[in-house]
Amino acid sequence: MILVIGAGASGLMAARDLLASGREVLVLEAAPRIGGRIHTTRSGSTHAGGSKSSVEFPYSVEAGAEFVHGDLPLTFELLTAAGIKAIPTEGQFYRSNEGQWQKENIRVKGWDKVMERMASLDEDMAVADFLSAYFGGGENERLRWAVRRFAEGYDLADIHFASTKALYREWSRDEGTQYHVDGGYGKMIDWIASEIEGMGGKIVLSAPAVAVEWAPGIVRVVTSDGRIFQGTAALITVPLGVLQAGDAGVALPIADTNVEPHRSGGPVRNGLTFDPAIPEYIQAFHALGYGSVIKLLLHFSEPFWEKEAPGLGFLISDQNLPTWWTVSGKPNLLTGWFAGPRTIPYQGKPDPELIHLGLESLAKIFHVSIAELHDQLLTYRVDDWSQDPYSLGAYSYEKVGEKPFRQILHTPVENTIFFAGEALYEGEHTPGTVEAALATGRKAAETILAAWL
Ligand SMILES: Cc1cc2nc3c(=O)[nH]c(=O)nc-3n(C[C@H](O)[C@H](O)[C@H](O)COP(=O)(O)OP(=O)(O)OC[C@H]3O[C@@H](n4cnc5c(N)ncnc54)[C@H](O)[C@@H]3O)c2cc1C
């Protein structure tokens, strides 16, 4: 029996591949749902009579992963097999800076020079060091600001640690068409789960693993409520945030697993311990970069943005909550994206404060009053991923010098403990994505099969 810890994209992909090769598999999932950082839902909130109450969006929304970044092989393999369509994103791009609108997605002046310099860099360095070495001085202030915003906003990276070479690889890649998954990424996840169950695999929900006790060829996984599951090997796919939290040697208290993590009211930690300890691996978890996101989903009574930004698809601004987009087929929905180290002061803040932050930015961009926006807001959802006890952040980024550490995580512990998940991805597509997670799941299944032939 192979135990898979975590029922996100990587764990489910691996479980499906292992079952298809005739292995027995049991998946343990901490949350009361599958999908992890994929969370398609209708569940939102509203301010009915001044106090918050639950309400549904008129369509499904993506609280976590949303875009398919190009014609990605594994994602499309699954979508095709499941008969799910990918819908190319639509709409006009806008940039709003200091009250000026710009429609073309033209980068700040000097961006090409930054890319050229990045390309010719011999030795890797942190982005902050790179900027001060090659683009210091007052005349480059705006350029430095733009690079930092992009690294933080898209890659969730802290520029004091982020690898310049890794960001160059990513930024110079043409992803091609961006898609939404028809009906949501959750449909793809449900389809993989149905495949797993169809092949006799089991998925146990509300089962947060807290301890992994092992000897070569045997693993006992203990859950927060004391249940013990035994197998010959364990594939650990929990998010990097959880792996980084679990090195204190003590299992951290776990949320009431019957409560949806986001709604559980405050930060609850989650972590894993290993017995015997695997200090080299723990050190490796900490060498990798992991950032966070606050995502706002706002359903308004009317598309107030159409007046200033007709046909709005995607908007980047200089406001506190800088990035916004619409989704075709989901009328009057605006999604706000606030990411990277700049979210730290806001992490764990109550929903109304974060909604206010969003509406304040929108009010400035579109020259309307916050009160008007409040009146037009019908349903909202705030997902502060740093506070999700089962993710403790959003996705990984590459730090300078982390490669050898990621290699350690690719090395099985005595052919008994294996790791997968988006943070372990090494490949030609964008890291920190669903595709990346699926790829590591597939690769881990191959490694396990090779080890256990
Ligand atoms: C806000 C947001 C937006 C994103 N947008 C995109 C996007 O547009 N496109 C894209 O491709 N990617 C996007 N991503 C990234 C993408 O969601 C992830 O890379 C991918 O889903 C990660 O899959 P995974 O299997 O590695 O991890 P996860 O999906 O996190 O799966 C790990 C599982 O482990 C479980 N777990 C945690 N602790 C325990 C424990 N102790 N015991 C048992 N189980 C445990 C978790 O509940 C989870 O289900 C986004 C992520 C976020 C947060």
Coordinates of C-alpha atoms and ligand atoms in Angstrom, one line a residue:
M1 CA 0.0 0.0 0.0
I2 CA 1.3 3.4 -1.0
L3 CA 0.1 6.3 1.2
V4 CA -0.3 9.6 -0.6
I5 CA -0.4 12.6 1.7
G6 CA -2.4 15.5 0.2
A7 CA -5.2 15.4 -2.4
G8 CA -4.2 18.3 -4.5
A9 CA -3.2 18.2 -8.2
S10 CA 0.1 16.5 -7.5
G11 CA -1.1 13.9 -5.0
L12 CA -4.1 12.9 -7.1
M13 CA -2.1 12.7 -10.3
A14 CA 0.4 10.4 -8.6
A15 CA -2.3 8.3 -7.1
R16 CA -4.0 7.8 -10.5
D17 CA -0.8 6.8 -12.2
L18 CA 0.1 4.4 -9.4
L19 CA -3.3 2.8 -9.4
A20 CA -3.1 2.5 -13.2
S21 CA 0.1 0.5 -12.7
G22 CA -1.6 -1.9 -10.4
R23 CA -0.5 -0.5 -7.0
E24 CA -2.7 -0.1 -4.0
V25 CA -3.1 3.5 -2.9
L26 CA -4.7 5.4 0.0
V27 CA -4.8 9.2 -0.2
L28 CA -4.9 11.1 3.1
E29 CA -6.3 14.7 2.9
A30 CA -6.3 17.1 5.7
A31 CA -9.2 19.3 4.5
P32 CA -12.8 18.2 4.2
R33 CA -12.5 18.6 0.4
I34 CA -10.0 17.6 -2.3
G35 CA -8.2 20.0 -4.6
G36 CA -5.9 21.9 -2.2
R37 CA -4.9 25.1 -3.9
I38 CA -7.5 24.4 -6.6
H39 CA -10.8 25.5 -5.1
T40 CA -13.8 26.0 -7.4
T41 CA -16.7 27.1 -5.3
R42 CA -19.9 29.2 -5.3
S43 CA -19.7 30.0 -1.6
G44 CA -19.4 33.8 -0.8
S45 CA -20.5 36.3 1.7
T46 CA -22.7 39.4 1.7
H47 CA -23.3 42.3 4.1
A48 CA -27.0 41.7 4.6
G49 CA -28.3 44.3 7.1
G50 CA -24.7 45.3 8.0
S51 CA -23.5 41.9 9.3
K52 CA -21.8 39.4 7.1
S53 CA -23.8 36.3 6.0
S54 CA -23.3 33.5 3.6
V55 CA -24.6 33.7 0.1
E56 CA -23.8 32.0 -3.2
F57 CA -22.3 33.6 -6.2
P58 CA -24.5 33.1 -9.3
Y59 CA -21.8 31.0 -10.9
S60 CA -18.7 29.1 -9.7
V61 CA -15.6 31.1 -8.9
E62 CA -12.0 30.2 -8.5
A63 CA -10.7 30.9 -5.0
G64 CA -7.3 29.4 -5.9
A65 CA -5.8 28.5 -9.2
E66 CA -7.6 29.9 -12.2
F67 CA -5.6 30.2 -15.4
V68 CA -4.1 27.5 -17.7
H69 CA -0.9 29.3 -18.7
G70 CA -0.6 28.0 -22.3
D71 CA -1.1 24.7 -24.1
L72 CA 0.3 22.7 -21.3
P73 CA 0.7 19.0 -21.9
L74 CA -0.5 17.3 -18.7
T75 CA -3.4 19.8 -18.1
F76 CA -4.7 19.3 -21.6
E77 CA -4.2 15.5 -21.4
L78 CA -6.5 15.5 -18.4
L79 CA -9.0 18.1 -19.7
T80 CA -9.3 16.2 -23.0
A81 CA -9.7 12.8 -21.2
A82 CA -12.4 14.3 -18.9
G83 CA -14.2 16.1 -21.8
I84 CA -13.7 19.5 -20.2
K85 CA -13.2 22.6 -22.4
A86 CA -10.5 25.2 -21.9
I87 CA -11.8 28.7 -22.8
P88 CA -9.3 31.3 -24.1
T89 CA -9.3 34.4 -21.9
E90 CA -10.8 37.5 -23.5
G91 CA -11.0 41.2 -23.0
Q92 CA -8.9 44.3 -23.3
F93 CA -5.7 44.8 -21.4
Y94 CA -5.4 48.1 -19.5
R95 CA -2.7 49.7 -17.4
S96 CA -3.6 52.6 -15.1
N97 CA -0.7 54.6 -13.7
E98 CA -1.1 58.0 -12.0
G99 CA -4.5 58.4 -13.4
Q100 CA -3.3 57.7 -17.0
W101 CA -4.9 54.8 -19.0
Q102 CA -2.8 52.8 -21.4
K103 CA -4.3 50.0 -23.5
E104 CA -1.2 48.3 -24.9
N105 CA 0.7 45.9 -22.7
I106 CA 3.9 47.9 -23.1
R107 CA 6.5 47.4 -20.4
V108 CA 8.1 50.3 -18.6
K109 CA 10.9 52.0 -20.5
G110 CA 14.2 50.1 -20.0
W111 CA 12.6 46.7 -19.4
D112 CA 14.4 45.3 -22.5
K113 CA 17.7 46.4 -21.0
V114 CA 16.9 44.6 -17.8
M115 CA 16.1 41.4 -19.7
E116 CA 19.3 41.7 -21.7
R117 CA 21.4 42.2 -18.6
M118 CA 19.6 39.3 -16.9
A119 CA 20.3 37.1 -19.9
S120 CA 24.0 37.8 -19.8
L121 CA 24.5 37.3 -16.1
D122 CA 27.3 34.8 -15.4
E123 CA 26.7 34.1 -11.8
D124 CA 23.2 34.1 -10.3
M125 CA 22.3 36.7 -7.7
A126 CA 19.3 37.9 -5.8
V127 CA 17.1 40.3 -7.8
A128 CA 17.6 43.1 -5.3
D129 CA 21.4 42.8 -5.7
F130 CA 21.1 42.6 -9.5
L131 CA 19.1 45.8 -9.6
S132 CA 21.5 47.7 -7.4
A133 CA 24.5 46.4 -9.2
Y134 CA 23.3 47.2 -12.8
F135 CA 20.3 49.5 -12.4
G136 CA 21.1 51.7 -9.4
G137 CA 20.8 55.4 -9.5
G138 CA 17.9 57.8 -9.5
E139 CA 17.2 57.6 -13.2
N140 CA 16.3 53.9 -12.8
E141 CA 14.0 54.3 -9.9
R142 CA 10.8 53.6 -11.9
L143 CA 12.4 50.6 -13.6
R144 CA 13.5 49.1 -10.3
W145 CA 10.0 49.6 -9.0
A146 CA 8.5 47.9 -12.1
V147 CA 10.8 44.9 -11.8
R148 CA 10.1 44.5 -8.1
R149 CA 6.3 44.8 -8.6
F150 CA 6.4 42.1 -11.3
A151 CA 8.6 39.7 -9.3
E152 CA 6.3 40.2 -6.2
G153 CA 3.0 40.3 -8.0
Y154 CA 3.4 37.4 -10.4
D155 CA 6.0 35.2 -8.8
L156 CA 5.2 36.1 -5.1
A157 CA 9.0 36.5 -4.8
D158 CA 10.9 38.4 -2.1
I159 CA 13.5 40.1 -4.4
H160 CA 16.1 39.9 -1.6
F161 CA 16.2 36.2 -2.1
A162 CA 14.7 35.5 -5.5
S163 CA 17.0 34.1 -8.2
T164 CA 17.6 36.5 -11.1
K165 CA 18.4 33.6 -13.5
A166 CA 15.2 31.8 -12.6
L167 CA 13.0 34.9 -13.1
Y168 CA 14.8 35.5 -16.4
R169 CA 14.0 32.0 -17.6
E170 CA 10.3 32.5 -16.6
W171 CA 9.9 36.0 -17.9
S172 CA 11.5 35.3 -21.3
R173 CA 9.2 32.3 -21.9
D174 CA 6.2 33.0 -24.2
E175 CA 3.3 31.2 -22.5
G176 CA 1.0 31.7 -25.4
T177 CA -2.8 31.6 -25.0
Q178 CA -4.2 31.8 -21.5
Y179 CA -7.3 29.8 -20.7
H180 CA -10.0 29.4 -18.1
V181 CA -11.3 25.9 -17.4
D182 CA -14.9 25.6 -18.3
G183 CA -16.8 25.0 -15.1
G184 CA -13.6 25.5 -13.1
Y185 CA -10.4 23.7 -12.3
G186 CA -12.4 21.8 -9.6
K187 CA -14.1 19.8 -12.4
M188 CA -10.7 18.4 -13.5
I189 CA -9.8 17.5 -9.9
D190 CA -13.2 15.8 -9.4
W191 CA -12.6 13.8 -12.6
I192 CA -9.1 12.6 -11.4
A193 CA -10.7 11.6 -8.1
S194 CA -13.4 9.6 -9.9
E195 CA -10.7 7.8 -11.8
I196 CA -8.9 7.0 -8.6
E197 CA -12.1 5.6 -7.0
G198 CA -12.9 3.8 -10.1
M199 CA -9.6 1.9 -9.9
G200 CA -10.2 1.0 -6.2
G201 CA -8.2 3.8 -4.7
K202 CA -9.4 5.5 -1.5
I203 CA -9.4 9.2 -0.5
V204 CA -9.8 9.9 3.2
L205 CA -10.9 13.5 3.9
S206 CA -10.5 15.4 7.1
A207 CA -7.3 13.4 7.9
P208 CA -4.5 15.8 8.6
A209 CA -1.2 13.9 8.9
V210 CA 0.9 15.1 11.8
A211 CA 3.6 12.5 12.1
V212 CA 5.4 10.2 9.7
E213 CA 7.1 7.3 11.4
W214 CA 9.2 5.2 9.1
A215 CA 11.8 2.5 8.6
P216 CA 13.0 1.3 5.2
G217 CA 10.0 -0.3 3.5
I218 CA 7.4 0.7 6.2
V219 CA 5.6 3.9 7.0
R220 CA 3.1 4.8 9.6
V221 CA 1.2 8.0 9.2
V222 CA -0.5 9.4 12.3
T223 CA -3.3 11.9 11.8
S224 CA -4.3 14.7 14.2
D225 CA -7.1 12.6 15.7
G226 CA -4.8 9.7 16.4
R227 CA -5.7 7.4 13.5
I228 CA -2.8 5.4 12.1
F229 CA -2.4 4.4 8.4
Q230 CA 0.3 2.0 7.4
G231 CA 2.0 1.5 4.0
T232 CA 5.2 0.4 2.4
A233 CA 5.9 3.9 1.1
A234 CA 4.6 7.4 1.5
L235 CA 4.4 10.2 -1.1
I236 CA 4.2 13.6 0.6
T237 CA 2.6 16.3 -1.5
V238 CA 1.6 18.8 1.2
P239 CA 2.5 22.4 0.3
L240 CA 5.9 23.8 1.0
G241 CA 4.4 26.2 3.7
V242 CA 3.3 23.1 5.6
L243 CA 6.6 21.4 5.3
Q244 CA 8.4 24.6 6.4
A245 CA 6.1 24.8 9.4
G246 CA 6.7 21.3 10.6
D247 CA 10.4 21.4 11.4
A248 CA 10.0 22.4 15.1
G249 CA 9.9 18.7 16.0
V250 CA 6.4 19.2 17.5
A251 CA 3.2 18.7 15.7
L252 CA 1.4 22.0 15.6
P253 CA -2.3 22.3 16.6
I254 CA -4.7 21.6 13.7
A255 CA -7.9 23.4 12.8
D256 CA -11.2 21.8 13.4
T257 CA -11.2 19.8 10.2
N258 CA -15.0 20.0 9.8
V259 CA -14.6 23.8 9.3
E260 CA -13.6 25.1 6.0
P261 CA -10.1 26.5 6.5
H262 CA -10.8 30.0 5.3
R263 CA -13.8 30.3 7.6
S264 CA -12.1 28.8 10.7
G265 CA -11.4 32.3 12.1
G266 CA -7.7 33.0 12.3
P267 CA -4.3 31.4 11.7
V268 CA -4.2 27.8 12.5
R269 CA -0.8 26.0 11.9
N270 CA -0.4 22.7 10.4
G271 CA 2.8 20.7 10.2
L272 CA 4.5 17.3 9.8
T273 CA 7.1 15.7 11.9
F274 CA 9.3 12.8 10.8
D275 CA 10.6 10.0 13.0
P276 CA 13.4 9.2 12.5
A277 CA 14.1 12.8 11.7
I278 CA 15.3 13.8 8.2
P279 CA 17.2 17.0 9.0
E280 CA 18.8 17.3 5.5
Y281 CA 15.3 17.4 4.0
I282 CA 14.0 19.9 6.6
Q283 CA 16.9 22.2 5.7
A284 CA 16.0 21.8 2.1
F285 CA 12.3 22.8 2.6
H286 CA 13.6 26.0 4.2
A287 CA 16.0 26.8 1.3
L288 CA 13.1 27.1 -1.1
G289 CA 11.0 30.3 -1.6
Y290 CA 7.3 30.4 -0.9
G291 CA 5.0 33.4 -1.2
S292 CA 1.4 34.3 -0.6
V293 CA -1.6 35.8 -2.2
I294 CA -4.8 37.6 -1.1
K295 CA -7.5 37.1 -3.8
L296 CA -10.7 39.0 -3.8
L297 CA -13.8 37.9 -5.7
L298 CA -16.3 40.7 -6.0
H299 CA -19.7 40.4 -7.6
F300 CA -21.3 43.8 -8.3
S301 CA -24.8 44.7 -9.3
E302 CA -23.4 46.4 -12.5
P303 CA -20.1 46.6 -14.4
F304 CA -19.1 50.1 -13.2
W305 CA -15.7 49.7 -14.8
E306 CA -17.1 49.7 -18.3
K307 CA -17.4 53.5 -18.5
E308 CA -13.7 54.1 -18.2
A309 CA -12.4 50.7 -19.3
P310 CA -14.7 49.2 -21.9
G311 CA -14.3 45.5 -22.6
L312 CA -12.0 45.2 -19.6
G313 CA -10.1 41.9 -19.5
F314 CA -7.0 42.5 -17.4
L315 CA -5.9 45.6 -15.5
I316 CA -2.6 46.4 -13.8
S317 CA -2.5 49.6 -11.7
D318 CA -0.2 51.5 -9.3
Q319 CA -2.8 51.1 -6.5
N320 CA -2.3 49.2 -3.2
L321 CA -4.4 46.3 -4.6
P322 CA -2.9 46.5 -8.1
T323 CA -4.2 43.8 -10.3
W324 CA -7.8 43.1 -11.4
W325 CA -9.5 41.0 -14.1
T326 CA -12.9 39.9 -15.4
V327 CA -13.9 36.4 -16.5
S328 CA -16.0 35.9 -19.6
G329 CA -19.3 34.3 -18.9
K330 CA -19.3 35.6 -15.3
P331 CA -21.0 39.0 -15.6
N332 CA -20.2 41.7 -13.1
L333 CA -17.4 39.8 -11.4
L334 CA -14.1 41.4 -10.7
T335 CA -11.2 39.5 -9.3
G336 CA -8.5 41.3 -7.3
W337 CA -5.0 40.0 -6.8
F338 CA -2.6 41.2 -4.1
A339 CA 0.6 39.2 -3.9
G340 CA 4.1 38.7 -2.5
P341 CA 5.8 40.2 0.5
R342 CA 3.7 43.4 0.3
T343 CA 0.7 41.3 1.6
I344 CA 2.5 40.6 4.9
P345 CA 1.1 43.6 6.8
Y346 CA -2.4 42.6 5.6
Q347 CA -2.2 38.9 6.3
G348 CA -4.8 37.7 8.8
K349 CA -6.8 40.9 8.6
P350 CA -10.6 40.5 8.8
D351 CA -12.5 40.4 5.5
P352 CA -14.0 43.9 5.8
E353 CA -10.6 45.4 6.0
L354 CA -9.4 43.6 2.9
I355 CA -12.6 44.4 1.1
H356 CA -12.1 48.0 2.0
L357 CA -8.5 47.9 0.6
G358 CA -9.8 46.5 -2.6
L359 CA -12.7 49.0 -3.0
E360 CA -10.4 51.8 -2.1
S361 CA -8.1 50.9 -5.0
L362 CA -11.0 50.4 -7.4
A363 CA -12.5 53.8 -6.3
K364 CA -9.2 55.5 -7.2
I365 CA -8.7 53.7 -10.5
F366 CA -12.3 54.3 -11.7
H367 CA -13.0 57.6 -10.0
V368 CA -16.0 56.5 -8.1
S369 CA -16.7 56.7 -4.4
I370 CA -16.1 53.8 -2.0
A371 CA -19.6 54.2 -0.7
E372 CA -21.0 53.7 -4.2
L373 CA -18.9 50.5 -4.6
H374 CA -20.0 49.2 -1.3
D375 CA -23.7 49.7 -2.4
Q376 CA -23.1 47.8 -5.6
L377 CA -21.2 44.9 -4.0
L378 CA -23.6 42.0 -3.9
T379 CA -21.4 39.0 -3.0
Y380 CA -17.7 38.7 -2.1
R381 CA -15.1 36.2 -1.1
V382 CA -11.7 36.9 0.4
D383 CA -9.1 34.2 0.2
D384 CA -6.0 35.1 2.2
W385 CA -3.9 32.0 1.4
S386 CA -1.4 32.7 4.2
Q387 CA -4.2 31.9 6.6
D388 CA -5.3 28.6 5.0
P389 CA -3.9 26.1 7.5
Y390 CA -3.5 23.5 4.8
S391 CA -1.5 25.7 2.4
L392 CA 0.1 28.4 4.6
G393 CA 0.8 30.4 1.5
A394 CA 0.1 30.3 -2.2
Y395 CA 3.0 29.0 -4.3
S396 CA 6.8 28.7 -4.5
Y397 CA 9.5 30.8 -6.2
E398 CA 13.2 30.0 -6.8
K399 CA 15.7 31.5 -4.4
V400 CA 19.4 32.0 -5.3
G401 CA 21.3 28.8 -4.7
E402 CA 18.3 26.6 -4.0
K403 CA 18.9 24.0 -6.8
P404 CA 20.9 21.5 -4.8
F405 CA 18.3 21.6 -2.1
R406 CA 15.5 20.9 -4.5
Q407 CA 17.7 17.9 -5.7
I408 CA 17.7 16.6 -2.2
L409 CA 13.9 16.6 -2.2
H410 CA 13.9 14.7 -5.4
T411 CA 15.9 12.0 -3.7
P412 CA 13.7 9.4 -2.0
V413 CA 14.4 8.7 1.7
E414 CA 15.5 5.1 1.7
N415 CA 13.0 4.4 -1.1
T416 CA 10.3 4.8 1.5
I417 CA 9.5 8.5 1.7
F418 CA 9.0 10.4 -1.5
F419 CA 8.1 14.1 -2.1
A420 CA 6.1 15.8 -4.8
G421 CA 4.1 19.1 -5.2
E422 CA 4.5 22.3 -7.2
A423 CA 7.5 23.5 -5.3
L424 CA 9.6 20.5 -6.6
Y425 CA 9.0 21.3 -10.2
E426 CA 11.9 21.5 -12.6
G427 CA 10.9 21.8 -16.2
E428 CA 10.2 23.9 -19.2
H429 CA 6.8 25.3 -18.2
T430 CA 5.9 28.0 -15.7
P431 CA 6.7 26.9 -12.1
G432 CA 4.2 27.4 -9.3
T433 CA 1.3 26.2 -11.4
V434 CA -1.2 23.4 -11.6
E435 CA 0.8 22.0 -14.6
A436 CA 4.0 22.0 -12.4
A437 CA 2.1 20.2 -9.6
L438 CA 0.8 17.5 -12.0
A439 CA 4.2 17.0 -13.5
T440 CA 5.8 16.4 -10.1
G441 CA 3.0 13.9 -9.3
R442 CA 3.6 12.0 -12.5
K443 CA 7.4 12.0 -11.9
A444 CA 7.0 10.8 -8.3
A445 CA 4.8 8.0 -9.4
E446 CA 7.5 6.9 -12.0
T447 CA 10.2 7.1 -9.3
I448 CA 8.1 5.0 -6.9
L449 CA 7.3 2.4 -9.5
A450 CA 11.0 2.2 -10.5
A451 CA 11.9 1.8 -6.8
W452 CA 9.3 -0.8 -6.1
L453 CA 9.3 -2.9 -9.3
Ligands
LIG1 C1 -4.6 32.2 -5.1 C2 -3.9 31.2 -6.0 C3 -3.9 31.4 -7.4 C4 -3.3 30.5 -8.2 N1 -3.4 30.7 -9.6 C5 -2.9 29.8 -10.4 C6 -3.3 29.8 -11.8 O1 -4.0 30.7 -12.2 N2 -2.8 28.9 -12.6 C7 -2.0 27.8 -12.1 O2 -1.7 26.9 -12.9 N3 -1.7 27.7 -10.8 C8 -2.2 28.7 -10.0 N4 -1.9 28.6 -8.6 C9 -1.0 27.5 -8.1 C10 -1.6 26.2 -8.1 O3 -2.8 26.3 -7.4 C11 -0.7 25.2 -7.3 O4 0.6 25.3 -7.9 C12 -1.2 23.8 -7.4 O5 -2.6 23.7 -7.2 C13 -0.5 23.0 -6.2 O6 -0.8 21.7 -6.2 P1 -0.1 20.7 -5.2 O7 -0.7 19.4 -5.4 O8 1.3 20.8 -5.3 O9 -0.5 21.3 -3.8 P2 -1.9 21.5 -3.1 O10 -3.0 21.7 -4.1 O11 -1.8 22.5 -2.0 O12 -2.2 20.0 -2.5 C14 -1.7 19.6 -1.3 C15 -2.7 19.0 -0.4 O13 -2.2 18.6 0.9 C16 -3.2 18.9 1.8 N5 -2.5 18.9 3.2 C17 -1.9 19.9 3.8 N6 -1.4 19.6 5.0 C18 -1.8 18.3 5.1 C19 -1.6 17.3 6.1 N7 -0.9 17.6 7.3 N8 -2.1 16.1 6.0 C20 -2.7 15.7 4.8 N9 -2.9 16.6 3.8 C21 -2.5 17.8 4.0 C22 -3.8 20.2 1.4 O14 -5.1 20.3 2.0 C23 -3.9 20.0 -0.1 O15 -5.1 19.4 -0.5 C24 -2.5 29.4 -7.7 C25 -2.5 29.2 -6.4 C26 -3.1 30.1 -5.5 C27 -3.1 29.9 -4.0

